[in-house]
Coordinates of C-alpha atoms in Angstrom, one line a residue:
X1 CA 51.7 165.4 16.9
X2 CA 51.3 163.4 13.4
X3 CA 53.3 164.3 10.8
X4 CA 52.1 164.9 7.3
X5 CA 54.9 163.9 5.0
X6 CA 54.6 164.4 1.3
X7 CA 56.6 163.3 -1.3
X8 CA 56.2 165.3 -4.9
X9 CA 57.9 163.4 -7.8
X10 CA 57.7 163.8 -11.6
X11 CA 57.6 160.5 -13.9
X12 CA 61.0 158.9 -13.0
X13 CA 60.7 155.5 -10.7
X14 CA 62.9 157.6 -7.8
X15 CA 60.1 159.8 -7.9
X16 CA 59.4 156.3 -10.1
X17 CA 61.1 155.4 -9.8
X18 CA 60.1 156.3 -9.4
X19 CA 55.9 159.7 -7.4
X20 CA 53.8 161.2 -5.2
X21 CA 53.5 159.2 -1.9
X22 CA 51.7 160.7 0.9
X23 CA 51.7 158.9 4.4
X24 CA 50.9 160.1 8.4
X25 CA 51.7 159.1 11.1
X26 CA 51.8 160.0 15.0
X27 CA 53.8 158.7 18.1
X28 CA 51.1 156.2 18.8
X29 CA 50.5 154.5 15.5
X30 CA 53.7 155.0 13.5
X31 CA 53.8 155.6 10.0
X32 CA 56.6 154.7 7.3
X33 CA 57.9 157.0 4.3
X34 CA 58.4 155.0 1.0
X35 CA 59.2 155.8 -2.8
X36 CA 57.4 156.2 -5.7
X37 CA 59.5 155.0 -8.5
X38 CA 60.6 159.0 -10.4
X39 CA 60.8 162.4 -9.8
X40 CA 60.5 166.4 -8.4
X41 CA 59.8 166.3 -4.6
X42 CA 58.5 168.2 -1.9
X43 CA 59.0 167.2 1.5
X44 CA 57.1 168.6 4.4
X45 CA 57.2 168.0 8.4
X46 CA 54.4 168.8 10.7
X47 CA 52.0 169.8 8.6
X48 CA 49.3 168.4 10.4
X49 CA 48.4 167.3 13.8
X50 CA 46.9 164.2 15.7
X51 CA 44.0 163.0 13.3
X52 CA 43.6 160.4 15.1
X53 CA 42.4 162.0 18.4
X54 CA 39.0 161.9 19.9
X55 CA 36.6 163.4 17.2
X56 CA 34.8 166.2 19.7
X57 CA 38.2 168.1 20.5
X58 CA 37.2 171.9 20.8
X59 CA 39.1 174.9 19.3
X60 CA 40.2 177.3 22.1
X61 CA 39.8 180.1 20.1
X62 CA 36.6 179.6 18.6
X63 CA 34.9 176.7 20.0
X64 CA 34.6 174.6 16.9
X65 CA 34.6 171.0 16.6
X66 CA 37.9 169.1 15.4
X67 CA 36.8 167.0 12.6
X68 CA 39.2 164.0 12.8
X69 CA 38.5 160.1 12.9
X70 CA 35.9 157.7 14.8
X71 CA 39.0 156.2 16.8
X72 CA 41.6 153.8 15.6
X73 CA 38.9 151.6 13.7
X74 CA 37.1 153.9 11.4
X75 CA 36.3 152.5 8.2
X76 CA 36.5 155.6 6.6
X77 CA 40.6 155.7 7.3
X78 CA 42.0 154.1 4.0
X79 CA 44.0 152.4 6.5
X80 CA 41.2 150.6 8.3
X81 CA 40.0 150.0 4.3
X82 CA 39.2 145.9 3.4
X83 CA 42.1 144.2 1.9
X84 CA 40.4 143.9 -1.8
X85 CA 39.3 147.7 -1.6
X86 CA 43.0 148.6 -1.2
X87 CA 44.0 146.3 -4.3
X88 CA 41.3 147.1 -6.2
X89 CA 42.2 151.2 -6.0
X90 CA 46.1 150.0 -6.2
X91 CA 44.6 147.9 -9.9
X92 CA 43.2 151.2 -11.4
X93 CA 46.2 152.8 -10.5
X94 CA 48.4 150.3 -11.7
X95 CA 46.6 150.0 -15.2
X96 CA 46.5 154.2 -15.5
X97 CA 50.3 154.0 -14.7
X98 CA 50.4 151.2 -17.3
X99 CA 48.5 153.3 -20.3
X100 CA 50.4 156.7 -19.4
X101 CA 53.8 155.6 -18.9
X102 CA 53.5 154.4 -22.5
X103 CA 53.5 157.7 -23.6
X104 CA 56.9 158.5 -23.2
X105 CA 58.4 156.1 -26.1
X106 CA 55.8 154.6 -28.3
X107 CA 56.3 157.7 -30.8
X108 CA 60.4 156.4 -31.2
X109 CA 59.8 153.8 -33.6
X110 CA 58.0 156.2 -36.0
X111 CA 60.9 158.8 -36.1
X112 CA 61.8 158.2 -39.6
X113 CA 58.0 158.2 -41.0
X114 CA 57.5 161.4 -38.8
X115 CA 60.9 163.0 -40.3
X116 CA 59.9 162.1 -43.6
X117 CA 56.3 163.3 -43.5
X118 CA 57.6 166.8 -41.9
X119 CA 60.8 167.5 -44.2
X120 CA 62.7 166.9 -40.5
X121 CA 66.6 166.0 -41.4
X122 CA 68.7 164.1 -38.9
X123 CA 72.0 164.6 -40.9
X124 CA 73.6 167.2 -38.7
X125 CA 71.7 166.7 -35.7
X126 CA 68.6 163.9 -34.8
X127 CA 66.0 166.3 -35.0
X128 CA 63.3 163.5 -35.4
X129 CA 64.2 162.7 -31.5
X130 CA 62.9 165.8 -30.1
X131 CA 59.3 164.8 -29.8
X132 CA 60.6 162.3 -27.4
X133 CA 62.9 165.1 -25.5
X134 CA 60.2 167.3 -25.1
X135 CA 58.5 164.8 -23.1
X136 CA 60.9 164.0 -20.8
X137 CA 61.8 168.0 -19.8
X138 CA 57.8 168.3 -19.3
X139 CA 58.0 165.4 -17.1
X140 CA 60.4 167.1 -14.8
X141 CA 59.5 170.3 -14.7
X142 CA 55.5 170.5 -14.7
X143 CA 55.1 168.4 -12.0
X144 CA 56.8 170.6 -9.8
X145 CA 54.0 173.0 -10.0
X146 CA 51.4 170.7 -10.0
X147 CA 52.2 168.2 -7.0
X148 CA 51.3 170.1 -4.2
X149 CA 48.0 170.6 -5.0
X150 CA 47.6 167.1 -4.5
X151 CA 47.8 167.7 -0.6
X152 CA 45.1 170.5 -0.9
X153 CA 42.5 169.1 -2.8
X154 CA 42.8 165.5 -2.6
X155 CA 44.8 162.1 -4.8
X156 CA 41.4 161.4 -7.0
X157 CA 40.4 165.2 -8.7
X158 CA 43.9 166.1 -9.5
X159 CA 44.8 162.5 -11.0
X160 CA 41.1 162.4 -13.0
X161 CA 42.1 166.3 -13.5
X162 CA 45.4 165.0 -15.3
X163 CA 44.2 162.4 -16.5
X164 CA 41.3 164.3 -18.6
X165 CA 43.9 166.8 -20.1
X166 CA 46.2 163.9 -21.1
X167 CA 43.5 162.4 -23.1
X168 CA 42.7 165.5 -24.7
X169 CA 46.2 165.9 -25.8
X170 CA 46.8 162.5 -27.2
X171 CA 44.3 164.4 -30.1
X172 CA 46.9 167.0 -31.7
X173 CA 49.3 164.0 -31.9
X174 CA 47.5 162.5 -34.6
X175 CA 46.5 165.8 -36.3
X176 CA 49.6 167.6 -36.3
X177 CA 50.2 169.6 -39.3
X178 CA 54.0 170.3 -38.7
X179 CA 56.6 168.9 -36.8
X180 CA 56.8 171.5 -33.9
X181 CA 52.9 171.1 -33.0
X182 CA 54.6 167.1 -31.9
X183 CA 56.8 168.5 -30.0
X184 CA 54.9 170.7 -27.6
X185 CA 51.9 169.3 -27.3
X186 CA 54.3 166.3 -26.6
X187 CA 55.9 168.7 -23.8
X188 CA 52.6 169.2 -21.8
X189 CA 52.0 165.2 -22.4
X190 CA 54.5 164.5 -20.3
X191 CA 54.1 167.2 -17.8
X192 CA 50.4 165.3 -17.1
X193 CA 52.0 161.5 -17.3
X194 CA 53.5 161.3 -13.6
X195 CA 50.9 162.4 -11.7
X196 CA 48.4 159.9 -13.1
X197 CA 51.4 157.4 -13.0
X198 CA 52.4 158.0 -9.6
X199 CA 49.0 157.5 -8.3
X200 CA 50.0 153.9 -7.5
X201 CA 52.8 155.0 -5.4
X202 CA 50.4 157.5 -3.7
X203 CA 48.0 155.0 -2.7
X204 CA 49.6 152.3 -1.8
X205 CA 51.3 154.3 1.1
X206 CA 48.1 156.4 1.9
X207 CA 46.2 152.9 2.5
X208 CA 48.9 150.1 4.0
X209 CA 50.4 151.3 7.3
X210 CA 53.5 149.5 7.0
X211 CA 56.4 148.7 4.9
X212 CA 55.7 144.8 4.4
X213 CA 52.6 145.6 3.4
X214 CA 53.8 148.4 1.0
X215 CA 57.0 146.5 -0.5
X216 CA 54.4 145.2 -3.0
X217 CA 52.8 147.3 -5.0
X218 CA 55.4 149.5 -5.1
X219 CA 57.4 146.9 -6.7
X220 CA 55.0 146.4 -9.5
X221 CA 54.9 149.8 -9.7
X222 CA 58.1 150.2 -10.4
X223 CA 57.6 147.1 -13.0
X224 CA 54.9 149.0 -14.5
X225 CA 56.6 152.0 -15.3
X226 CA 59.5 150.5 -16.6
X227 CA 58.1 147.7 -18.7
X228 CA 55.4 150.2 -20.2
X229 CA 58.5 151.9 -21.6
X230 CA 60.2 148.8 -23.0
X231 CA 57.1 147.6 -24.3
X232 CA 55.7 151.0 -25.7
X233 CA 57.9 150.5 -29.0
X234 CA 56.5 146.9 -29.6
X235 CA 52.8 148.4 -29.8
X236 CA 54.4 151.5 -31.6
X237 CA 55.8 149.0 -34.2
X238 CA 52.5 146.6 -34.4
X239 CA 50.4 149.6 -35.1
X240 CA 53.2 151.3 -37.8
X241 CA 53.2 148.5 -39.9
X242 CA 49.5 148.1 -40.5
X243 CA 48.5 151.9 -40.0
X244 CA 50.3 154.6 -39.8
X245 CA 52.3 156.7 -37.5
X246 CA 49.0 159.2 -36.8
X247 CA 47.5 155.9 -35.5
X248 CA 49.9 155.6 -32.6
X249 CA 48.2 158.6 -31.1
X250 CA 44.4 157.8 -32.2
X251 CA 45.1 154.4 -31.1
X252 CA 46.3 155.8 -27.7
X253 CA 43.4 158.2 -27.3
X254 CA 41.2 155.5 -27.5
X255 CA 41.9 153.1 -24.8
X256 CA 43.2 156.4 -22.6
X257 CA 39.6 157.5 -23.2
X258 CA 38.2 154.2 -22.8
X259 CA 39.6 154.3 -19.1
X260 CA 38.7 157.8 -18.3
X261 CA 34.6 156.8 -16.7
X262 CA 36.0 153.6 -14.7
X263 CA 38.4 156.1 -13.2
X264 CA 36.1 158.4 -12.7
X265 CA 33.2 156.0 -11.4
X266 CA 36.0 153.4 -9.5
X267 CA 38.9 155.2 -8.0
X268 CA 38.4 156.2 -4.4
X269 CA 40.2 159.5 -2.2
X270 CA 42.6 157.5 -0.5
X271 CA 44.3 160.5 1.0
X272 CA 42.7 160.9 4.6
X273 CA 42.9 164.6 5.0
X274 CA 40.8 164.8 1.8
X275 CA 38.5 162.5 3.3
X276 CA 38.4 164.7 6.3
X277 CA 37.7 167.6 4.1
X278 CA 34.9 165.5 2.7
X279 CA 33.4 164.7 6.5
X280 CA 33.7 168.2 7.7
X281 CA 31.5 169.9 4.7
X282 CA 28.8 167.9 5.7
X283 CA 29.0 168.4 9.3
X284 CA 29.5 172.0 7.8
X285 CA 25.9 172.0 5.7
X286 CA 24.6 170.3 9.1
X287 CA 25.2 173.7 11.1
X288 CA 27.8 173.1 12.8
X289 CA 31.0 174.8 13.4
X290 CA 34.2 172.7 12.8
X291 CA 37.6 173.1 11.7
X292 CA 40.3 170.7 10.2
X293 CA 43.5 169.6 11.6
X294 CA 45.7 171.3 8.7
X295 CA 44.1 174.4 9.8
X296 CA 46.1 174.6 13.0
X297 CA 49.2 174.9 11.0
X298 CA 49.3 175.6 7.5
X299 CA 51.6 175.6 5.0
X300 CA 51.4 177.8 2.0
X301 CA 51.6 176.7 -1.2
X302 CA 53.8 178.8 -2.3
X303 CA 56.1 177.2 0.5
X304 CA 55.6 173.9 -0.7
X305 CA 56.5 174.5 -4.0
X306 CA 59.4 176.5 -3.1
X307 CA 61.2 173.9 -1.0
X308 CA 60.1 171.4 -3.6
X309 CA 62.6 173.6 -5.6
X310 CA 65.2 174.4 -3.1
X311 CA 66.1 171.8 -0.9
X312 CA 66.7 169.2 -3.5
X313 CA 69.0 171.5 -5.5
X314 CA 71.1 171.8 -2.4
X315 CA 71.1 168.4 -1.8
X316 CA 72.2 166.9 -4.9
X317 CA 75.4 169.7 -4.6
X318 CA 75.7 169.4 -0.8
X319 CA 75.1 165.6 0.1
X320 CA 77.8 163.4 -2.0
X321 CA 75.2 160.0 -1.5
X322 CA 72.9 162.2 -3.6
X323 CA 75.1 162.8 -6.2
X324 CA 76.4 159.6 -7.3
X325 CA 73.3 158.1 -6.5
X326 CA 71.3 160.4 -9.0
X327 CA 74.3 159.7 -11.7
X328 CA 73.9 155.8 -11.4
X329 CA 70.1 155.9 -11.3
X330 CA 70.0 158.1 -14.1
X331 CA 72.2 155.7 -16.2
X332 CA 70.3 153.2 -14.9
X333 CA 67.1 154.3 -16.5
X334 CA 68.6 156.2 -19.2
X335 CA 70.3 152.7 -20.9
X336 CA 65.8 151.9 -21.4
X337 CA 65.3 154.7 -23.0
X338 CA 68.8 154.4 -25.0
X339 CA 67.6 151.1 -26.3
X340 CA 64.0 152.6 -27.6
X341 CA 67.0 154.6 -30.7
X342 CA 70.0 152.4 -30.4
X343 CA 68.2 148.8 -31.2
X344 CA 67.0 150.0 -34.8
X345 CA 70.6 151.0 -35.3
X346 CA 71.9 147.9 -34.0
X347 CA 69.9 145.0 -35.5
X348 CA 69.7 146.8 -38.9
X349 CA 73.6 147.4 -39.1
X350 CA 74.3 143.4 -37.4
X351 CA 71.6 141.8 -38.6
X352 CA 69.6 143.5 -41.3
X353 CA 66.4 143.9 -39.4
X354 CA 63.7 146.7 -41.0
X355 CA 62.3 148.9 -38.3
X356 CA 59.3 147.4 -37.3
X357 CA 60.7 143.9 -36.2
X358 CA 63.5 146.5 -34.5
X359 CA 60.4 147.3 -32.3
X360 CA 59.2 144.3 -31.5
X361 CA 62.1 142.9 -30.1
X362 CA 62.7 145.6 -27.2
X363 CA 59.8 143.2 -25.3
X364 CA 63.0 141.3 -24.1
X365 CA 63.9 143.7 -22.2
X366 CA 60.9 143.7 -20.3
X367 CA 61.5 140.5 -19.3
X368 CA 64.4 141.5 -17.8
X369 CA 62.2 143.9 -15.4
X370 CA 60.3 141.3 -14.5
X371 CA 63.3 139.1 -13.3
X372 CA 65.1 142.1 -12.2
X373 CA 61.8 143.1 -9.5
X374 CA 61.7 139.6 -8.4
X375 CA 65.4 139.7 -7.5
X376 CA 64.7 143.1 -5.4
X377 CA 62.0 141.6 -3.4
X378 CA 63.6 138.3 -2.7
X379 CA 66.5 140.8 -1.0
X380 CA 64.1 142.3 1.0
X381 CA 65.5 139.1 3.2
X382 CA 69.0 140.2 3.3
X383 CA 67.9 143.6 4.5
X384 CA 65.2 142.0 7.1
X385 CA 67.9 140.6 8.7
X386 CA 70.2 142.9 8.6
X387 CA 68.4 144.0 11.9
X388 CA 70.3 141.6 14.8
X389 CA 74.0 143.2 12.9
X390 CA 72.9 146.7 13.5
X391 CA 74.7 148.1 16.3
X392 CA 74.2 151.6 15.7
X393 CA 70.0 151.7 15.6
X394 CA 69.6 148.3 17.1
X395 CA 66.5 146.6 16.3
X396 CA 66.1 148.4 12.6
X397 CA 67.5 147.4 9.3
X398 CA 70.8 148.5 7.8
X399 CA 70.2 150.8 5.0
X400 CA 73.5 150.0 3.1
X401 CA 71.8 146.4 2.7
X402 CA 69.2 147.8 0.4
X403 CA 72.5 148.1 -1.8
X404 CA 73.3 144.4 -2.6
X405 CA 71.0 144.4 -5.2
X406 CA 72.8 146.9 -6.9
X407 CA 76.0 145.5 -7.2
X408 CA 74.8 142.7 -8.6
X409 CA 72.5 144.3 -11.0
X410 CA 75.1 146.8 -12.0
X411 CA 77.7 144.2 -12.7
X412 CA 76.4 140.9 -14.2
X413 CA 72.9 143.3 -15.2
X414 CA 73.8 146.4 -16.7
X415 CA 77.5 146.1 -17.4
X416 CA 77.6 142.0 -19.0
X417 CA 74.8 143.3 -20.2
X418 CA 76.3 146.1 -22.3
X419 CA 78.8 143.8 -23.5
X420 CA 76.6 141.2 -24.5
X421 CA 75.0 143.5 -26.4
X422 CA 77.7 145.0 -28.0
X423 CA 79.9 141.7 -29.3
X424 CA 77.2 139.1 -29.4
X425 CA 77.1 138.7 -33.1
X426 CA 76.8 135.5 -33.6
X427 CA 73.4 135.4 -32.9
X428 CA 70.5 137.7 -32.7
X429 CA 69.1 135.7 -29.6
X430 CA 72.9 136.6 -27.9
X431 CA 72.5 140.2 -28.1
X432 CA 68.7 139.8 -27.6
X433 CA 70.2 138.4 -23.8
X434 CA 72.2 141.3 -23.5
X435 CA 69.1 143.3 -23.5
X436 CA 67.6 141.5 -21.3
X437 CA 70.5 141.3 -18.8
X438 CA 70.6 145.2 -18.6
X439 CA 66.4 145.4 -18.1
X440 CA 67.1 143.1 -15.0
X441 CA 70.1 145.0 -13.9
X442 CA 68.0 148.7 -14.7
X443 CA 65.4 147.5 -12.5
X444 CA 67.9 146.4 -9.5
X445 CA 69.7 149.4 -9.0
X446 CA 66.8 152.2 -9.9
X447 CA 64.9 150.0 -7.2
X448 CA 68.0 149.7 -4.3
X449 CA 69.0 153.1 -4.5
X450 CA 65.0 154.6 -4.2
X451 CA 64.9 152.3 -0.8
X452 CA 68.7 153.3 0.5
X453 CA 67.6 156.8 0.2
X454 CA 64.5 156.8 2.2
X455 CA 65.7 154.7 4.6
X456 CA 68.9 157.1 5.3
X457 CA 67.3 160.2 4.6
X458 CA 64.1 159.5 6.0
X459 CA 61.9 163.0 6.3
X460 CA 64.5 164.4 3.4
X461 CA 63.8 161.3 1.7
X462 CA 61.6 163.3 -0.5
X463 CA 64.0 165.9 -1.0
X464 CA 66.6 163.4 -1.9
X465 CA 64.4 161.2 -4.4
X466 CA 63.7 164.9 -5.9
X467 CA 67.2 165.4 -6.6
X468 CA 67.8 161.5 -8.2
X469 CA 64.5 162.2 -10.1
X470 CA 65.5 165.6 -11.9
X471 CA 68.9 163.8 -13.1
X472 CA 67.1 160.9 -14.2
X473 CA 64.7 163.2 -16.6
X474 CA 67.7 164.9 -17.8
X475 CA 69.1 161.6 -19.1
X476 CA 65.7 160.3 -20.6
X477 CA 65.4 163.5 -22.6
X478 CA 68.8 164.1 -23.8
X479 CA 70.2 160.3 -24.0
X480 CA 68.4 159.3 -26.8
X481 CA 69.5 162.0 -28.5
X482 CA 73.5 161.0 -28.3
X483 CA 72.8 157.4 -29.4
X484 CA 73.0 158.2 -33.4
X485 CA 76.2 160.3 -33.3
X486 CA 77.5 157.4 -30.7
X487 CA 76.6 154.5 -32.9
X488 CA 78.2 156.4 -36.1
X489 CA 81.1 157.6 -34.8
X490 CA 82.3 154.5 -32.5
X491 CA 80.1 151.9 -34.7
X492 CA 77.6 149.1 -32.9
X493 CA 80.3 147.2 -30.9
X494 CA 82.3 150.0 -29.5
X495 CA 79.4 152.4 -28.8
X496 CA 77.6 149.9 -26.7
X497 CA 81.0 149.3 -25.0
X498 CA 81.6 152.3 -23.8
X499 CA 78.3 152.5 -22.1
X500 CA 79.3 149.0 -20.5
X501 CA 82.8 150.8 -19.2
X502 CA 80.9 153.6 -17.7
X503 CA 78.3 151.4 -15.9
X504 CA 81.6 149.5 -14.5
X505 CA 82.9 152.3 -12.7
X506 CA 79.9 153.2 -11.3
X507 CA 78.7 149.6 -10.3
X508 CA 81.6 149.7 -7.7
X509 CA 80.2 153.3 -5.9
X510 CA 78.0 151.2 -3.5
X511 CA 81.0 149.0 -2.1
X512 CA 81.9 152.5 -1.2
X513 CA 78.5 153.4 0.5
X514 CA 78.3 150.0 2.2
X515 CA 81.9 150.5 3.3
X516 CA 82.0 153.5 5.1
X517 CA 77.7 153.6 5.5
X518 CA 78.1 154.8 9.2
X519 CA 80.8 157.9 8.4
X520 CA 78.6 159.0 5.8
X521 CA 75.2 159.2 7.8
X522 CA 77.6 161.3 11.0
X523 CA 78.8 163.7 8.7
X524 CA 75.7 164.5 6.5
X525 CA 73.9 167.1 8.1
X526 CA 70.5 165.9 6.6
X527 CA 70.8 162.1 7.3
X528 CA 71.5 163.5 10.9
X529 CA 68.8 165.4 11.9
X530 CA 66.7 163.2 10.1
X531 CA 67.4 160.1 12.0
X532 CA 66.3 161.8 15.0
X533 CA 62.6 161.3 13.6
X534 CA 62.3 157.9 11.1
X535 CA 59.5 156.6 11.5
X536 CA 61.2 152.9 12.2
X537 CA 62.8 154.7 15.6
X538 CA 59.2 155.8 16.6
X539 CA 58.1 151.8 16.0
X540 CA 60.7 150.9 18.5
X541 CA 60.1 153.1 20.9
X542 CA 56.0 152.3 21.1
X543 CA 57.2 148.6 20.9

């Protein structure tokens, strides 16, 4: 029987980093399970079975015809899809993820032109920084409700569906006649941002079959979403000081709009039941009787949602891994969000920068992504061969190696980083490294710990990535909001220090993982029953 494995995951990389990924597979052509950068999930087993039998396999009940693949080689599988057919649906992805993702930040630069415009005072309290909050709690919850319908209907009407009502919500933005308009339309923004975001992560494991092929362009989507944030304040600030701050959002509704008929006219269904559902309506109009594979055993929606709900609650207060993993992650991504409030502060006080060049100089961390992803895929070799020193699953990869990254993003990324940051005065181009130490050091550990988690929790991977990705959204909506009373009651150096102390402490958690790795996975009841079906141990047994 194939299982149907579906991950649901709101804006964050774990989810992102990340995501909604959806991926079969049976005993005879194995499938893999991996992340979306992130947020919430839904994880379901056996939701459908062999679609990859003979096509005329007759319902004993009724007679009907089991609609279900020409063989192994049907061009119509996305996996059986031609190389530049993949990429090209993986592009549009990556360039909606791109536009979208951008949403989140770009408004942060314009906090004290918004403040001013709307009598908003940040002198008890940084009021201005709720538009930017909102967004973040609408990018964990919303999602949560919306992500299963993705496995009903299909990846391509519910991302165009998003995708449309994100566009038409970029409009109140630059109409707003009072401050709390900003804030909720900003709310429902980010509700609709992951799931066109994710859609990268989605297709890339609906279309490659295995994790080489898939290690890819989930790295750049990871990159994607992160550098869209960093860079979001660098357009913000280009298009502040020759417009205004209503031109952030008209500015934004024009190239989201601009993209809205290429998606609509270029992106594919990559997810194969959807296809299916496709194939059997005509067969359907045609006159004869058929019946889908998901129709022998259904799952309600109302299900899905609730375990998308449920089972990552218990795991983040049930499964110690989960925990700390979600605290470093969120840290982890919470320091690029920090940076969109705590640069202006930092550069003005040090350096006597206005706001705008304050802006443009949060690029550098983006450069620090870009190292930071290139470092993660050239450790994809430590973890390859990782697989002659495994004596418990012989034959497949430690997961504790998908941890080296971390350490050394978390110590000489985040935390030098921090420090850098904090007493580089000499120079504007020293604390300008210091940012981009922590952007490579971000990327490193969001990235490792997405990778540890699926590969230990495997069919609760989703379920565990949920968990990570709701801490995560916490931290981007309420993080920024602690940098102004941090940076005025500790001052730049001190402020920045402390955040360097706290990533130290947790930087050493994965020598703990990686230390006792093999106590951790016997006593957790879910990395135990879920080793029983990885997808790796069903390669090695067809092998």
């Amino acid at each position: 029987m194939a299982t149907d494995i579906t991950i649901y995951a709101n804006s964050s990389p774990l989810g992102s980093s990340k995501a909604h990924i959806t991926d079969s597979y049976d005993k005879d052509r194995p499938r893999t399970v991996l992340p979306t950068i992130n947020t919430q999930i839904c994880d379901e087993a056996d939701l459908m079975p062999d679609t990859h039998l003979k096509e005329l396999e007759l319902c004993p009940n009724t007679g009907a015809t089991l609609v279900t693949w020409d063989g192994l080689d049907d061009p119509q599988d996305p996996f059986n899809w031609p190389l530049w057919r993949k990429w090209w649906a993986i592009g549009l992805g990556l360039v909606a993820s791109f536009i979208c993702s951008m949403n989140g930040s770009i408004l942060s630069v314009a906090h004290t032109a918004i403040s001013t415009e709307f009598n908003i005072s940040d002198g008890q309290f940084p009021h201005s920084y709720w538009a930017t909050t909102s967004w973040g709690l609408g990018a964990a919850v919303i999602p949560l409700l919306l992500f299963p319908a993705m496995e009903d209907v299909g990846v391509r009407p519910v991302v165009l569906g998003t995708y449309f009502v994100f566009v038409i919500l970029l409009i109140p933005i630059g109409l707003a006649t009072n401050f709390e308009t900003l804030v909720v339309v900003r709310f429902f923004s980010g509700g609709c941002v992951p799931i066109t975001s994710d859609a990268v992560a989605s297709i890339a494991a609906n279309v490659f079959e295995h994790d080489r092929d898939r290690s890819v362009p989930v790295a750049l989507y990871v990159l994607v979403y992160l550098g869209a944030t960093s860079l979001a304040p660098v357009f913000g600030a280009a298009i502040l000081q020759n417009l205004s701050w209503r031109w952030i959002g008209y500015v934004e509704l024009i190239v989201t709009a601009a993209l809205l008929p290429v998606l609509y006219l270029c992106l594919p269904e990559s997810r194969g039941s959807a296809i299916l559902r496709a194939k059997a309506k005509v067969s359907s109009r045609e006159g004869n009787r058929v019946y889908l594979p998901e129709e022998e055993d259904s799952v309600s929606l109302r299900l899905r949602v609730a375990k998308s709900l449920l089972r990552p609650m218990r795991m983040l207060f049930t499964e110690c891994v989960v925990l700390v993993a979600a605290i470093w992650a969120a840290f982890s991504l919470g320091t690029i969000y920090f940076f969109t409030q705590s640069v202006e502060k930092v550069y003005g006080e040090l350096y006597g920068w206005s706001l705008i060049p304050t802006g443009y100089v949060q690029g550098a961390v983006v450069v620090g992504e870009v190292l930071g992803t290139l470092f993660f895929l050239f450790t994809n070799r430590w973890y390859n061969s990782s697989t002659t020193r495994n004596t418990e699953a012989p034959g497949t990869p430690i997961p504790e190696t998908r941890l080296y990254a971390a350490i050394i993003g978390g110590f000489f990324g985040i935390t030098a980083g921090m420090l850098v940051y904090a007493w580089g005065t000499v120079s504007p181009l020293v604390s300008t490294l210091g940012l981009v130490m922590v952007g490579f050091g971000s990327t490193a550990v969001v990235t490792s710990i997405a990778n540890y988690l699926i590969d230990s929790y495997a069919k609760y991977a989703g379920s565990a990535l949920a968990a990570v990705g709701l801490v995560e959204n916490v931290a981007i909506a309420f993080l920024p909001l602690a940098s102004p009373s941090l940076y005025e009651k500790l001052g730049v150096h001190w402020a920045s220090t402390l955040l360097g102390l706290i990533s130290l402490a947790l930087a050493y958690t994965p020598f703990l993982v990686i230390k006792w790795g093999k106590e951790i996975r016997a006593r957790s009841p879910f990395m135990k029953e879920a080793k029983t079906c990885r997808p790796e141990d069903s390669e090695a047994a067809a092998n």
